[in-house]
Amino acid sequence: MSWRYSKFFMKSFLKAVVVAILTFEAKLLIRRTKPKIVAVTGSVGKTSTKDAIYTALKDSVYARKSQKSYNSELGVPLSILGLENAWNNPVLWVKNIFDGLFRALFTREYPDVLVLEMGVDRPGDMKKLMTWIQPHVVVLTRLPSVPVHVEYFRDPEEVVQEKLELVRNLHPEGVFIYNQDDERAQREAEGVRQKSFGYSRYSPSAFTLSRDEILMEERRPVGMRCLLTHNDESVELLVQGSLGVQHAYSYAAAVAVALQFDIPLQKSAAALATSVPPPGRMRILPGINHTLIIDDTYNSSPTAAEHALLTLKELTAYGQRKIAVLGDMLELGRYSSAEHERIGTVAATAVDILITIGVRSRKTAEGALENGLSEKCIFQYETIEAAIAEVPRMLEYGDVILVKGSQGVRAEKLVAMLLEDRTKAGEWLVRQDSMWDKR
């Protein structure tokens, strides 16, 4: 036990040292190059929104975005320095430190705009970042009643307050852009002294979405589109290869940010029309036996799971059966049982077959059963490996399968087995690099 504790302590100490060094280098680089910083936070849709903003900006301004979901006290310095995560390789971490120092001191060409995703895992995470970062634009996605990572906080309000440190530290001449359909975000906007405005789908705002619809080709969904209106101007937003109103929100936020850099709506909308949302975010993929997979395996939270199920429910024009594979939602603490059961009640209205993965998701199955879904249509598995052994044999021609779960469930492994062309897994799915194979 003492050996394990010593190893854990040493690993934690070395990580703290690396974080301190990289943070110092990133701080030095920012002070020297003075880029504009666009910071994205919230409890749902941060990565998709960050990627959409970068897409809307990159053809008009010299910009860089956080790679993948680098949004922590380590990920943010890595993004600023343009370095990769070395994972458990000490040699590569030493190389990162020296490369970071060289870039901090000698880099001549540096992006004019940094688009950074900023998240919190523990109390104090955002406060630490705000001691050396002051964003010029803050984008707040959503603040749901039970956010992910709440397990490590006293209550959901403490998570919200930690994220709002970003808004409080906004540059005096900065801009606050928020999801106006989120009541809490709207209330927070009322207290912001800087310029602020919202984007929305279900209420009037500075950037209002409307007329969203699923696009079909040969009776198969291929994406979605909607109309975005700002003042007297309207543009069509086209989302390729993915579904869900959350993408409309992300694209609306991206257009709003682009306008702050004098990029016209038409130009940013055209740039977004050529992109595809990140892997694992409601991506539409061809499955075995002419099935259709909706891959939402990047992560899961109660709000995101509910939206995914409601999107599945909307697919009335395609598919023989609607199947949801729902894995555990992690880091919900004392809210876990109730939220899993609540998602089961939503699933009962949206699916023909429910498949759960993990012990927490037993409550999802119970919620679905209590709300009218037949016991014959509910299948439960303890592990992803058990599901992989049986689920492929359950599928019938034309089924639509939503797969969603928290990162620790590794539900993308099941999606890989359901793909019509498994050789595409590395291109289409999340967590496909060699480091994840070892975890």
Short mmCIF file of N, CA and C in Angstrom, two decimals, residues 20 56 110 146 226 237 253 256 265 352 358 374 401:
data_model
loop_
_atom_site.label_atom_id
_atom_site.label_comp_id
_atom_site.label_asym_id
_atom_site.label_seq_id
_atom_site.Cartn_x
_atom_site.Cartn_y
_atom_site.Cartn_z
N ALA A 20 3.09 23.63 -13.86
CA ALA A 20 3.62 24.93 -13.47
C ALA A 20 4.57 25.48 -14.53
N ALA A 56 -15.43 29.13 -38.43
CA ALA A 56 -15.98 30.41 -38.91
C ALA A 56 -14.90 31.49 -39.02
N TYR A 110 2.62 34.18 -34.64
CA TYR A 110 1.71 33.57 -33.68
C TYR A 110 0.28 34.00 -34.03
N VAL A 146 -28.13 19.80 -13.52
CA VAL A 146 -27.20 18.80 -13.01
C VAL A 146 -26.06 18.67 -14.00
N CYS A 226 -30.99 24.97 -40.71
CA CYS A 226 -31.89 25.89 -40.02
C CYS A 226 -31.60 27.31 -40.51
N LEU A 237 -27.97 27.91 -42.09
CA LEU A 237 -26.88 27.15 -41.50
C LEU A 237 -27.07 25.68 -41.85
N ALA A 253 -23.54 30.39 -32.30
CA ALA A 253 -22.49 31.02 -31.49
C ALA A 253 -21.29 31.37 -32.35
N ALA A 256 -21.96 34.41 -34.43
CA ALA A 256 -21.96 35.59 -33.56
C ALA A 256 -20.53 36.02 -33.22
N LEU A 265 -22.04 37.55 -41.92
CA LEU A 265 -22.80 36.32 -41.66
C LEU A 265 -22.70 35.33 -42.80
N ASP A 352 -37.79 1.95 -29.41
CA ASP A 352 -38.43 0.64 -29.45
C ASP A 352 -37.66 -0.36 -28.61
N GLY A 358 -23.58 -0.75 -17.92
CA GLY A 358 -23.05 -0.29 -16.64
C GLY A 358 -24.06 -0.39 -15.51
N SER A 374 -41.79 -2.10 -22.62
CA SER A 374 -41.91 -3.51 -22.26
C SER A 374 -40.58 -4.10 -21.80
N ILE A 401 -29.68 3.25 -34.60
CA ILE A 401 -29.09 2.97 -33.29
C ILE A 401 -28.37 4.20 -32.77
#
